[in-house]
Each structure stands twice: as C-alpha cells, then as structure tokens.
Amino acid sequence: MGSKRSVPPRHHSLSYDEIMFAALFAVLVVVCTGLMVVSWLAIKESESDSVLETSHEARGTFKITSGATYNPNLQDKLSEDFKILAFDLQQMIDEIFQSSNLKSEYKNSKVLQFENGSVIVIFELFFAQWVSNENVKEELIQGIEANKSSQLVTFHIDLNSIDITASSENFPTVSSATTSDKLTTSRPLTTPGNDSVECLPGSMPCADALNCIAVDLFCDGELNCPDGSDEDNKTCATACDGRFLLTESSGSFQAAYYPKLSTSSVVCRWIIRVNNGLSIKLSFDSFNTYYTDVLNIYEGVGSNKILRASLCETNPGTIRIFSNQVTATFLIESDENDYIGFNATYTAFNSSELNNYEKINCNFEDGFCFWVQDLNDDNEWERVQGSTYPPFTGPDVDHTFGNASGFYISTPTGPGGRKERVGLLSLPLDPTVEPVCLSF
Ligand SMILES: *[C@@H]1O[C@H](CO)[C@@H](O)[C@H](O)[C@H]1NC(C)=O
Ligand SMILES: *[C@@H]1O[C@H](CO)[C@@H](O)[C@H](O)[C@H]1NC(C)=O
Ligand SMILES: *[C@@H]1O[C@H](CO)[C@@H](O)[C@H](O)[C@H]1NC(C)=O
Ligand SMILES: *[C@@H]1O[C@H](CO)[C@@H](O)[C@H](O)[C@H]1NC(C)=O
Ligand SMILES: *[C@@H]1O[C@H](CO)[C@@H](O)[C@H](O)[C@H]1NC(C)=O
Ligand SMILES: *[C@@H]1O[C@H](CO)[C@@H](O)[C@H](O)[C@H]1NC(C)=O
Ligand SMILES: *[C@@H]1O[C@H](CO)[C@@H](O)[C@H](O)[C@H]1NC(C)=O
C-alpha cells in the first residue's frame, strides 16, 4: 500500500528561489530591527527633549519707572503697543540672562501682561533645568545694575519691584474645576510675588493677588473681586464671538464661527445689561444647533438667575425676559459640526408701556409674546407646529393659518399621560372697570 502523503525528503538541497527568499527575509529582519532601534532612540530623545522643555519656568514682575508709559492698549496682546513693548523687554531680559551666570540654563522669556503703575511688567522665564527663584532674581538685579542690555538706556527699572516666583504651583487654573458650566476663559493673571494668596481648590485669585473667589463667581455678571477683575471684559470674553458684557440698548451675539459651521466643546456666556426698569427682547436671525448643544437664557445674573428658556435645534421665535439683566450661555458638547449655530439680536423695551390687550393677545406665531411660563408647576407649555404627537392628543393645525405652518401652544406633547399642572402667566394687568372676556 503506497501512502498518498508525500513525505518531504530528509536532506533537501535548497533551490535558488528558496535561497533568495531566505536572503530577502534576513534583509527585512535587519531593516526592521534597525528601524525599531532608530525609532526607539528617537522616542527616547524626544522624551528627554520634552523633559528639558518643561524643566523650569519662573514667573516674575518688575516696574518700569521711566522709558515706557501705560496706556489701555497694553491690555490687548494683539495691539501694536503691546507687541512693541513686549519685544523690547523680552530682548532686554534675554540679553541680561545670556550674559549672566545662568546663561547655560537660560532658554527664553515671554512678556505676559502689563499693568498700570508706571508700567508693571509680568513675564515668564524658561530654563533648561531647575534654578532657584532667589538665584534668578539676583542675576536679574545684577544684570540691570551692570547695564547688561542696550535697552536699559531706555527703560529704568525699579530694582525693589523685582520679584520672581515659581510658575506652576502658585497659579491654579480654571481646568482644575469640574463644573459642567465651566467657562473657557483665559484665567486671570495675578500679580506674582505675593505669597499672601493661596487659593483653595475650586477658587482662583483676583487680579490683585490678595483675594480668592470661587471659580463659579468668575464671569457671572456680579462683581465679587474687590478690584472687579472677576468680571473683566477681557478675561470673560467668550470663545464664541469674543464678547461678554453687552450694555448697549440693542445688539447681537453669535455662536462661534457663525455663520460658518460650528466647532465642538465650546462654552460661552454673555451678560446683557440694559437700563433699570427695561426688559429685554431676544430674537434670532437664524438658529440651527444639534439637540445637545443648548443656548440657555436666564433672567438675571449671578447665582440667583432663573432659567427661562433652553433653546436648541430650531428657531424659537422671539423671547422676552422681564428683567434688565439677562445671562445667556451656550454649550457645545457634541462633535456634530454640521450646524451653523445662531445669531441672536436683543433690544431693550419698556413693558410698562403695554396695554392690557397687548399683554394678553398672542397667536404664538413668533414665540410666547408676553406670556411667561409658571415655574412653580409640574411642566411647561410647548409651542407646536402641525399636529401633536402622539396623534389625536391635540389639534392637527393651529387656527391662525389653519395649515401646517402655523404655531399654537399645547400642554406637553409626547407619550405619557400623567396628570400635571401646567401654568402660563400674563404680566400684571391694569385693573378695568368694564368686565373683560378672554377668548381662544
Ligand atoms: C494709571 O494710574 C494712574 C494713577 O493710579 C491714573 O492717574 C492713570 O489715569 C492710569 N492710567 C490709565 C491709562 O489707566
Ligand atoms: C549703559 O550702556 C549703554 C550702552 O549699552 C550706555 O549708553 C549707557 O550710558 C550705560 N548706562 C549706564 C548707567 O552705565
Ligand atoms: C502683597 O500683599 C500685601 C498685603 O498682604 C500688600 O500690601 C502688598 O502690596 C502685596 N504685594 C504685591 C507685590 O502685590
Ligand atoms: C467692555 O464693557 C463695556 C461696558 O462695561 C463696554 O462698553 C465695552 O464695549 C466692552 N468692551 C469690549 C471690548 O467688549
Ligand atoms: C417705562 O414706561 C413708563 C410708562 O410710560 C414710564 O413711567 C417709565 O419711566 C419708563 N421707564 C423707562 C426706564 O424708560
Ligand atoms: C447678526 O444679526 C445682526 C442683526 O440682524 C446683524 O447686524 C449682524 O451683522 C449679524 N451678525 C453676524 C455675524 O451675522
Ligand atoms: C399656510 O397659510 C399661510 C397663510 O395663508 C401661507 O403663507 C403658508 O404658505 C401656508 N403654509 C402651507 C404649508 O400651506
């Protein structure tokens, strides 16, 4: 019986193809190993690079007594004034440290901010390895005294004002707070050199570096820092349109990049403040957001503000807030970038000038007119277009137009038939002598 299996011969002389294949394989192995070694070395190198990169940062401040004068443009990092002065001062600091005993450790400097008071300069220094604050301060003072920079012809620096602090520890950042409503503002810069302020977790220093306030109190429309720095236009500027306090009697604010498509993870907050006694009307040129990306409109500011509307997806029509202060927040949490966002326009109006008829009459085509949702009930009225869902739980159309275009209001639509109180309030009406009827 012959086996059908072909048994490979024990001693088999290698064919030409096999030799070629083996050689090729060997070459590949060598090349791959080489590549792995090279990339491992590269990773090692970049690791040690990045270790060097972050090895030491110090923050400092000094006062220029002459050679520069303060002007408000210096608050704006993009202004010509800021750039020119910052450039000269960086050059000065560089020259001083490059000719100091720290020249081998010193990397570079960056001017962060200017403050009034002749001119107070706040800057950062980068070193390749740890150096003590005292050492840095000493070298800077010596460099200035020894006239180590040509810039010192122009700038006169008060040696007693020089102060150096380690950069990272003393400056808690906004990102350490984990409130969902956290703002993407740049954290306020403090005047370094004052050890008196050590903020607890969840709070941050005011610009005076003397007071700490809760992170939530920044940019909420109420002054909490004695110097008012928690409500600073610049600090609080939204990531959306770069604005914060809107104090004109009318204006507009926009989602980020409007009318281009939006971006993800944006948190914006605006404060609208008009004259006492007036109310605020909001309407939207266009409105288009993903359903999780919500524009909240609050009556008032600070911790006592009242949520009056949560808007997403489609244009809500006109919204009226019967207060002279409105907080608006816009949160994009989704990665859905196919939405243009919104352009909101506001105007101030005087609700005391309305008569009873104007306060009551509404066809709901453009929002709720002057009606206000009762917040002490179980649910909210909804503004609906077309038929209610599920079918036969309400009308098919409104009676303004009698077709699918018209809006009407309904108690909450959608599955579930719980018994609920759903209230809607009018503005206070003027007393009338004649009896009046309310019709629907
Ligand atoms: C800077 O402060 C001084 C006094 O503190 C003040 O007189 C001056 O108007 C301020 N300058 C600016 C531009 O704010
Ligand atoms: C500092 O050096 C500059 C030249 O770099 C010179 O013009 C100036 O007089 C010097 N100032 C002092 C106080 O030595
Ligand atoms: C540091 O704080 C003290 C009060 O605690 C204050 O008098 C001083 O001016 C502050 N120094 C700086 C540089 O802000
Ligand atoms: C800052 O706020 C004031 C109102 O206090 C406003 O008039 C001004 O236009 C705002 N500045 C910017 C740059 O938004
Ligand atoms: C609002 O209108 C009422 C009635 O006309 C008037 O008395 C009041 O002064 C107005 N308020 C403002 C802030 O204009
Ligand atoms: C938003 O709408 C207002 C009023 O219609 C308009 O003046 C403004 O230019 C619009 N803003 C943008 C960014 O389209
Ligand atoms: C509904 O009626 C209004 C007014 O007659 C009209 O402008 C609108 O186009 C109509 N809509 C539809 C969907 O027929």
Coordinates of C-alpha atoms and ligand atoms in Angstrom, one line a residue:
M1 CA 0.0 0.0 0.0
G2 CA 1.6 3.2 -1.1
S3 CA 0.9 6.3 1.1
K4 CA -0.6 9.1 -0.7
R5 CA 1.0 11.6 1.5
S6 CA 4.2 12.9 0.0
V7 CA 6.9 12.7 2.7
P8 CA 9.4 15.5 2.4
P9 CA 12.9 14.2 1.8
R10 CA 15.1 14.5 4.8
H11 CA 18.0 16.1 3.1
H12 CA 16.7 18.5 0.7
S13 CA 19.1 20.8 -1.3
L14 CA 17.9 24.4 -1.3
S15 CA 16.6 25.7 -4.6
Y16 CA 17.7 29.1 -5.9
D17 CA 14.3 30.6 -5.1
E18 CA 14.5 29.4 -1.5
I19 CA 17.9 31.0 -1.1
M20 CA 16.7 34.2 -2.5
F21 CA 13.6 34.2 -0.2
A22 CA 15.8 33.5 2.9
A23 CA 18.2 36.2 2.0
L24 CA 15.4 38.7 1.4
F25 CA 13.8 37.7 4.7
A26 CA 17.1 38.2 6.5
V27 CA 17.5 41.6 5.0
L28 CA 13.9 42.5 6.0
V29 CA 14.6 41.4 9.6
V30 CA 17.7 43.5 9.7
V31 CA 15.9 46.6 8.3
C32 CA 13.0 46.2 10.7
T33 CA 15.2 45.8 13.7
G34 CA 17.2 48.9 12.5
L35 CA 14.0 50.9 12.2
M36 CA 12.8 49.8 15.6
V37 CA 16.1 50.8 17.2
V38 CA 16.1 54.2 15.4
S39 CA 12.5 55.0 16.3
W40 CA 13.2 53.9 19.9
L41 CA 16.1 56.2 20.0
A42 CA 14.0 59.0 18.5
I43 CA 11.3 58.4 21.1
K44 CA 13.9 58.4 23.9
E45 CA 15.4 61.6 22.5
S46 CA 12.1 63.4 22.2
E47 CA 11.2 62.3 25.7
S48 CA 14.4 63.8 27.1
D49 CA 13.7 66.8 24.9
S50 CA 10.3 67.3 26.4
V51 CA 11.7 66.8 29.9
L52 CA 14.1 69.6 29.1
E53 CA 11.3 71.7 27.7
T54 CA 9.3 71.7 30.9
S55 CA 12.2 71.6 33.3
H56 CA 11.8 75.0 34.8
E57 CA 9.5 78.0 34.4
A58 CA 9.6 81.1 36.6
R59 CA 7.2 84.0 36.7
G60 CA 8.3 87.5 37.5
T61 CA 7.3 91.0 37.7
F62 CA 9.1 94.4 37.8
K63 CA 8.1 98.0 37.5
I64 CA 9.4 100.3 34.8
T65 CA 9.7 103.8 36.3
S66 CA 10.6 105.6 33.1
G67 CA 11.0 104.8 29.4
A68 CA 7.5 103.4 29.0
T69 CA 4.1 104.9 29.8
Y70 CA 1.0 102.9 30.5
N71 CA -2.0 103.1 28.1
P72 CA -5.0 100.9 27.9
N73 CA -3.8 99.4 24.6
L74 CA -1.3 97.5 26.6
Q75 CA -4.1 95.3 27.9
D76 CA -4.6 94.0 24.4
K77 CA -1.9 91.4 23.5
L78 CA -2.7 91.8 19.8
S79 CA -2.1 95.6 19.8
E80 CA 0.9 97.2 18.2
D81 CA 1.7 98.9 21.6
F82 CA 1.8 95.6 23.4
K83 CA 3.9 93.8 20.8
I84 CA 6.5 96.6 20.5
L85 CA 7.0 97.0 24.3
A86 CA 6.9 93.2 24.9
F87 CA 9.5 92.7 22.2
D88 CA 11.9 95.3 23.6
L89 CA 11.5 93.9 27.1
Q90 CA 12.0 90.3 26.0
Q91 CA 15.2 91.4 24.3
M92 CA 16.3 93.1 27.4
I93 CA 15.6 90.1 29.7
D94 CA 17.3 87.8 27.1
E95 CA 20.4 90.0 27.0
I96 CA 20.6 90.1 30.8
F97 CA 20.4 86.4 31.3
Q98 CA 22.6 85.5 28.3
S99 CA 25.4 87.4 29.9
S100 CA 24.6 86.1 33.4
N101 CA 25.8 83.1 35.4
L102 CA 22.6 81.4 34.4
K103 CA 23.5 81.6 30.6
S104 CA 23.8 77.9 30.2
E105 CA 20.4 77.2 31.9
Y106 CA 18.5 80.1 30.4
K107 CA 16.3 79.5 27.4
N108 CA 14.0 82.4 26.7
S109 CA 11.4 84.8 28.2
K110 CA 7.9 85.9 27.4
V111 CA 6.1 89.0 28.5
L112 CA 2.6 88.1 29.6
Q113 CA 0.9 91.2 30.7
F114 CA 1.3 94.9 31.5
E115 CA -0.4 96.8 34.3
N116 CA -0.8 100.4 35.2
G117 CA 1.5 101.8 37.9
S118 CA 4.2 103.4 35.7
V119 CA 4.2 100.1 33.8
I120 CA 4.2 96.9 35.7
V121 CA 5.5 94.0 33.6
I122 CA 4.6 90.4 34.2
F123 CA 6.7 87.9 32.4
E124 CA 7.7 84.2 32.3
L125 CA 11.3 82.8 32.2
F126 CA 12.1 79.4 30.8
F127 CA 15.2 77.5 32.0
A128 CA 16.6 74.2 30.9
Q129 CA 16.8 73.0 34.4
W130 CA 15.7 73.9 37.9
V131 CA 17.1 77.2 39.3
S132 CA 16.1 78.8 42.5
N133 CA 13.9 81.9 42.4
E134 CA 16.4 83.8 44.6
N135 CA 19.2 83.0 42.1
V136 CA 17.1 84.2 39.2
K137 CA 16.2 87.4 41.0
E138 CA 19.8 88.1 42.0
E139 CA 21.0 87.6 38.4
L140 CA 18.3 89.9 37.0
I141 CA 19.2 92.6 39.5
Q142 CA 22.9 92.3 38.9
G143 CA 22.3 92.3 35.1
I144 CA 20.3 95.5 35.4
E145 CA 22.8 97.2 37.7
A146 CA 25.7 96.2 35.4
N147 CA 23.8 97.7 32.5
K148 CA 23.9 94.4 30.6
S149 CA 21.3 95.3 28.0
S150 CA 21.3 98.2 25.5
Q151 CA 17.5 98.5 26.3
L152 CA 18.5 99.8 29.7
V153 CA 19.3 103.1 28.1
T154 CA 15.6 103.5 27.6
F155 CA 14.0 101.6 30.4
H156 CA 14.6 102.4 34.0
I157 CA 13.6 99.6 36.3
D158 CA 12.8 99.8 40.0
L159 CA 15.1 97.2 41.5
N160 CA 13.0 96.9 44.6
S161 CA 10.0 96.0 42.5
I162 CA 11.6 92.8 41.0
D163 CA 10.0 89.6 42.2
I164 CA 10.3 86.1 40.9
T165 CA 8.0 83.2 41.8
A166 CA 8.0 79.6 40.6
S167 CA 5.5 79.4 37.8
S168 CA 3.2 76.4 38.1
E169 CA 2.4 75.9 41.8
N170 CA 1.1 79.3 42.7
F171 CA -1.3 79.6 39.8
P172 CA -4.2 77.2 39.9
T173 CA -6.0 77.0 36.5
V174 CA -9.6 77.0 35.6
S175 CA -9.4 73.5 34.3
S176 CA -9.0 72.2 37.8
A177 CA -12.6 73.0 38.4
T178 CA -15.0 70.4 37.2
T179 CA -18.3 72.2 37.0
S180 CA -20.2 71.3 33.8
D181 CA -20.8 75.0 33.3
K182 CA -17.1 75.8 33.3
L183 CA -16.0 78.6 31.1
T184 CA -13.3 78.6 28.5
T185 CA -11.9 81.9 29.5
S186 CA -8.3 82.6 30.0
R187 CA -7.6 82.6 33.6
P188 CA -7.0 85.9 35.1
L189 CA -3.4 86.8 35.6
T190 CA -2.4 87.7 39.1
T191 CA 0.4 89.9 40.2
P192 CA 3.0 87.4 41.2
G193 CA 5.4 88.0 44.1
N194 CA 2.8 87.9 46.7
D195 CA 2.7 84.8 48.8
S196 CA -0.2 86.0 50.8
V197 CA -2.7 84.4 48.4
E198 CA -3.1 80.7 48.4
C199 CA -6.4 79.8 46.9
L200 CA -8.3 76.7 47.9
P201 CA -9.2 74.1 45.2
G202 CA -12.2 75.4 43.3
S203 CA -11.3 79.0 43.8
M204 CA -9.0 81.4 41.9
P205 CA -7.2 84.6 42.8
C206 CA -8.5 88.0 41.7
A207 CA -6.0 90.1 39.7
D208 CA -5.0 91.9 42.9
A209 CA -3.5 88.6 44.1
L210 CA -4.9 89.2 47.5
N211 CA -8.4 87.7 47.3
C212 CA -9.6 84.3 46.2
I213 CA -13.1 83.7 44.9
A214 CA -14.9 80.6 43.8
V215 CA -14.3 79.7 40.2
D216 CA -18.1 79.9 39.6
L217 CA -18.2 83.5 40.5
F218 CA -15.9 84.5 37.6
C219 CA -17.8 86.0 34.7
D220 CA -21.3 85.6 36.2
G221 CA -22.4 89.2 35.9
E222 CA -21.8 90.1 39.6
L223 CA -18.7 91.8 40.9
N224 CA -17.1 89.7 43.6
C225 CA -13.4 90.6 43.5
P226 CA -12.8 94.0 45.2
D227 CA -11.0 95.1 42.1
G228 CA -13.8 93.9 39.8
S229 CA -11.4 91.7 37.9
D230 CA -13.7 88.7 38.0
E231 CA -16.0 90.4 35.5
D232 CA -13.3 91.8 33.3
N233 CA -14.4 92.1 29.6
K234 CA -11.1 90.6 28.5
T235 CA -10.9 87.7 30.9
C236 CA -14.5 86.8 30.3
A237 CA -14.5 87.3 26.5
T238 CA -16.4 84.3 25.1
A239 CA -14.8 81.8 22.8
C240 CA -17.8 82.3 20.6
D241 CA -17.6 86.0 19.5
G242 CA -15.0 87.4 21.8
R243 CA -17.5 89.5 23.7
F244 CA -19.0 89.3 27.2
L245 CA -20.7 92.4 28.6
L246 CA -23.4 93.7 26.3
T247 CA -24.6 97.1 27.7
E248 CA -26.0 98.9 24.7
S249 CA -29.7 99.1 24.4
S250 CA -29.6 96.8 21.5
G251 CA -27.0 94.4 20.0
S252 CA -26.3 90.9 18.9
F253 CA -24.2 88.0 19.9
Q254 CA -23.3 84.8 17.9
A255 CA -22.2 81.2 18.2
A256 CA -18.6 80.5 17.4
Y257 CA -17.7 81.0 13.7
Y258 CA -21.3 81.9 12.8
P259 CA -22.5 81.7 10.0
K260 CA -19.8 79.0 9.3
L261 CA -20.2 75.6 10.8
S262 CA -19.5 75.4 14.5
T263 CA -16.9 73.7 16.5
S264 CA -17.1 71.3 19.4
S265 CA -16.6 71.8 23.1
V266 CA -17.4 75.5 23.3
V267 CA -18.7 77.1 26.4
C268 CA -19.8 80.8 26.1
R269 CA -21.5 83.2 28.5
W270 CA -22.8 86.7 27.8
I271 CA -24.3 89.2 30.2
I272 CA -26.8 91.6 28.8
R273 CA -27.5 94.7 31.0
V274 CA -29.8 97.5 29.9
N275 CA -31.2 100.4 31.8
N276 CA -33.1 99.8 35.0
G277 CA -36.8 99.3 34.5
L278 CA -36.5 98.0 31.0
S279 CA -36.9 94.4 29.7
I280 CA -35.0 92.5 27.1
K281 CA -36.4 91.0 23.9
L282 CA -34.3 88.4 22.1
S283 CA -34.8 87.2 18.5
F284 CA -32.7 85.1 16.2
D285 CA -31.6 85.8 12.6
S286 CA -31.1 82.1 12.3
F287 CA -30.9 79.3 14.7
N288 CA -29.6 75.8 14.0
T289 CA -27.9 73.7 16.6
Y290 CA -27.6 70.0 17.4
Y291 CA -30.1 68.9 20.1
T292 CA -27.5 68.6 22.8
D293 CA -26.0 72.0 22.1
V294 CA -28.1 74.3 24.1
L295 CA -28.4 78.1 24.4
N296 CA -29.8 78.8 27.8
I297 CA -31.5 82.2 28.5
Y298 CA -31.7 83.3 32.2
E299 CA -33.4 86.1 33.8
G300 CA -30.9 88.0 35.9
V301 CA -27.3 87.3 36.7
G302 CA -25.2 85.6 39.4
S303 CA -26.4 82.7 41.5
N304 CA -30.0 84.0 41.6
K305 CA -30.6 83.9 37.9
I306 CA -33.6 82.0 36.7
L307 CA -33.6 79.7 33.7
R308 CA -36.3 81.0 31.3
A309 CA -35.5 79.1 28.1
S310 CA -33.4 76.2 26.9
L311 CA -33.0 76.5 23.1
C312 CA -31.7 74.1 20.6
E313 CA -32.3 72.7 17.1
T314 CA -34.8 75.2 15.7
N315 CA -35.6 78.9 15.8
P316 CA -37.7 79.6 19.0
G317 CA -39.0 82.9 17.7
T318 CA -39.0 85.9 20.0
I319 CA -38.2 85.6 23.7
R320 CA -38.9 88.3 26.2
I321 CA -37.3 88.5 29.6
F322 CA -38.9 90.8 32.1
S323 CA -35.7 92.0 33.7
N324 CA -33.0 94.4 32.7
Q325 CA -30.3 91.7 33.1
V326 CA -30.0 88.5 31.1
T327 CA -27.4 85.8 31.2
A328 CA -27.0 83.7 28.1
T329 CA -24.9 80.6 28.0
F330 CA -24.1 78.4 25.0
L331 CA -22.6 75.0 25.4
I332 CA -21.5 72.8 22.6
E333 CA -20.7 69.4 23.9
S334 CA -21.3 67.3 20.8
D335 CA -18.9 66.7 17.9
E336 CA -21.7 67.4 15.5
N337 CA -20.2 70.2 13.4
D338 CA -22.9 70.5 10.7
Y339 CA -24.7 73.3 12.5
I340 CA -24.2 77.0 12.0
G341 CA -25.3 77.9 15.5
F342 CA -27.2 81.2 15.9
N343 CA -27.1 84.9 15.6
A344 CA -29.1 86.5 18.5
T345 CA -30.3 90.1 18.4
Y346 CA -31.5 91.8 21.5
T347 CA -33.3 95.1 22.1
A348 CA -34.5 96.8 25.3
F349 CA -38.2 97.6 25.7
N350 CA -40.4 99.1 28.3
S351 CA -43.1 96.6 29.4
S352 CA -44.9 99.3 31.4
E353 CA -45.9 101.0 28.2
L354 CA -48.1 97.9 27.1
N355 CA -51.8 98.0 27.5
N356 CA -53.8 95.0 28.6
Y357 CA -54.7 93.9 25.1
E358 CA -51.0 93.9 24.1
K359 CA -50.1 91.9 27.2
I360 CA -52.7 89.2 26.5
N361 CA -53.2 88.9 22.8
C362 CA -51.0 86.3 21.1
N363 CA -51.2 84.0 18.2
F364 CA -47.9 82.3 19.2
E365 CA -46.6 82.6 15.6
D366 CA -43.5 84.4 17.0
G367 CA -42.9 82.9 20.4
F368 CA -44.9 83.3 23.6
C369 CA -45.4 87.1 23.2
F370 CA -45.7 88.5 26.8
W371 CA -46.7 85.2 28.4
V372 CA -44.4 83.7 31.0
Q373 CA -44.1 80.0 31.9
D374 CA -45.1 79.4 35.5
L375 CA -42.0 77.8 37.2
N376 CA -44.0 76.6 40.2
D377 CA -46.0 74.0 38.3
D378 CA -45.2 70.5 37.0
N379 CA -44.3 71.1 33.4
E380 CA -44.0 73.7 30.6
W381 CA -46.3 74.7 27.8
E382 CA -44.8 73.8 24.4
R383 CA -45.0 75.8 21.2
V384 CA -46.1 73.3 18.4
Q385 CA -46.3 73.4 14.6
G386 CA -48.6 70.8 12.8
S387 CA -50.2 68.0 14.7
T388 CA -49.4 66.9 18.2
Y389 CA -47.6 63.6 18.8
P390 CA -48.9 61.0 19.6
P391 CA -51.8 61.6 17.1
F392 CA -55.2 62.7 18.5
T393 CA -53.8 64.1 21.7
G394 CA -54.3 67.6 20.3
P395 CA -55.2 69.6 17.2
D396 CA -53.8 68.9 13.8
V397 CA -53.2 72.5 12.9
D398 CA -53.3 75.9 14.5
H399 CA -56.2 78.3 13.8
T400 CA -54.1 81.3 12.8
F401 CA -53.4 79.9 9.3
G402 CA -55.3 76.6 9.5
N403 CA -52.4 74.8 8.0
A404 CA -49.1 73.1 8.9
S405 CA -47.2 76.4 9.0
G406 CA -48.9 77.9 12.0
F407 CA -47.9 77.6 15.6
Y408 CA -50.0 77.0 18.7
I409 CA -49.2 76.2 22.3
S410 CA -50.1 72.9 23.9
T411 CA -49.5 71.2 27.3
P412 CA -46.6 68.8 27.0
T413 CA -46.8 66.6 23.9
G414 CA -45.2 63.2 23.7
P415 CA -46.0 59.8 25.2
G416 CA -47.2 59.5 28.8
G417 CA -50.4 60.8 30.2
R418 CA -49.6 61.8 33.8
K419 CA -51.9 64.4 35.4
E420 CA -49.9 67.6 35.6
R421 CA -50.4 71.3 36.4
V422 CA -49.0 73.4 33.6
G423 CA -49.3 77.1 34.1
L424 CA -48.8 80.2 32.0
L425 CA -48.7 83.6 33.5
S426 CA -49.6 87.0 32.0
L427 CA -47.9 90.2 33.0
P428 CA -49.8 92.1 35.7
L429 CA -52.9 93.6 34.0
D430 CA -54.2 97.1 34.7
P431 CA -57.5 97.0 36.6
T432 CA -60.5 97.7 34.4
V433 CA -63.9 99.0 35.2
E434 CA -65.7 97.0 32.5
P435 CA -65.8 93.2 32.7
V436 CA -63.5 91.6 30.1
C437 CA -63.6 88.2 28.3
L438 CA -60.6 86.1 27.4
S439 CA -61.2 84.1 24.2
F440 CA -59.3 81.3 22.5
Ligands
LIG1 C1 -2.9 104.8 35.7 O1 -3.0 105.0 37.1 C2 -2.9 106.4 37.4 C3 -2.9 106.6 38.9 O2 -3.0 105.4 39.5 C4 -4.0 107.2 36.8 O3 -3.9 108.5 37.1 C5 -4.0 107.0 35.3 O4 -5.1 107.6 34.7 C6 -4.0 105.5 34.9 N1 -3.8 105.4 33.5 C7 -4.6 104.6 32.7 C8 -4.3 104.6 31.3 O5 -5.5 103.9 33.2
LIG2 C1 24.5 101.6 29.7 O1 25.0 101.1 28.5 C2 24.7 102.0 27.4 C3 25.3 101.3 26.1 O2 25.0 100.0 26.0 C4 25.3 103.4 27.6 O3 24.9 104.2 26.6 C5 24.7 103.9 28.9 O4 25.3 105.1 29.2 C6 25.0 102.9 30.1 N1 24.4 103.4 31.3 C7 24.9 103.3 32.5 C8 24.1 103.9 33.6 O5 26.0 102.9 32.6
LIG3 C1 1.3 91.6 48.9 O1 0.2 91.7 49.8 C2 0.3 92.7 50.8 C3 -0.9 92.6 51.7 O2 -1.0 91.3 52.2 C4 0.3 94.1 50.1 O3 0.4 95.1 51.0 C5 1.4 94.1 49.0 O4 1.3 95.3 48.3 C6 1.3 93.0 48.1 N1 2.5 92.9 47.2 C7 2.3 92.8 45.9 C8 3.6 92.8 45.1 O5 1.3 92.8 45.3
LIG4 C1 -16.4 96.2 27.9 O1 -17.5 96.5 28.7 C2 -18.1 97.8 28.5 C3 -19.2 98.0 29.4 O2 -18.7 98.0 30.7 C4 -18.5 98.0 27.1 O3 -19.0 99.3 26.9 C5 -17.3 97.7 26.1 O4 -17.7 97.8 24.8 C6 -16.7 96.4 26.4 N1 -15.5 96.2 25.6 C7 -15.3 95.2 24.8 C8 -14.0 95.1 24.1 O5 -16.2 94.3 24.6
LIG5 C1 -41.4 102.9 31.1 O1 -42.7 103.4 30.8 C2 -43.3 104.0 31.9 C3 -44.7 104.4 31.5 O2 -44.7 105.1 30.3 C4 -42.5 105.2 32.4 O3 -43.2 105.8 33.5 C5 -41.1 104.8 32.8 O4 -40.3 105.9 33.1 C6 -40.5 104.1 31.6 N1 -39.2 103.5 32.1 C7 -38.1 103.6 31.4 C8 -36.9 103.0 32.0 O5 -38.0 104.3 30.4
LIG6 C1 -26.4 89.2 13.5 O1 -27.6 89.9 13.3 C2 -27.5 91.3 13.4 C3 -28.9 91.9 13.2 O2 -29.5 91.4 12.1 C4 -26.5 91.9 12.3 O3 -26.4 93.3 12.4 C5 -25.2 91.2 12.5 O4 -24.3 91.6 11.5 C6 -25.3 89.7 12.5 N1 -24.0 89.1 12.8 C7 -23.5 88.1 12.0 C8 -22.1 87.7 12.5 O5 -24.0 87.7 11.0
LIG7 C1 -50.3 78.4 5.5 O1 -51.0 79.6 5.3 C2 -50.2 80.7 5.2 C3 -51.1 82.0 5.1 O2 -52.3 81.7 4.3 C4 -49.3 80.6 4.0 O3 -48.4 81.8 3.9 C5 -48.4 79.4 4.1 O4 -47.6 79.2 3.0 C6 -49.3 78.2 4.3 N1 -48.5 77.0 4.5 C7 -48.7 75.8 4.0 C8 -47.7 74.7 4.4 O5 -49.6 75.6 3.2

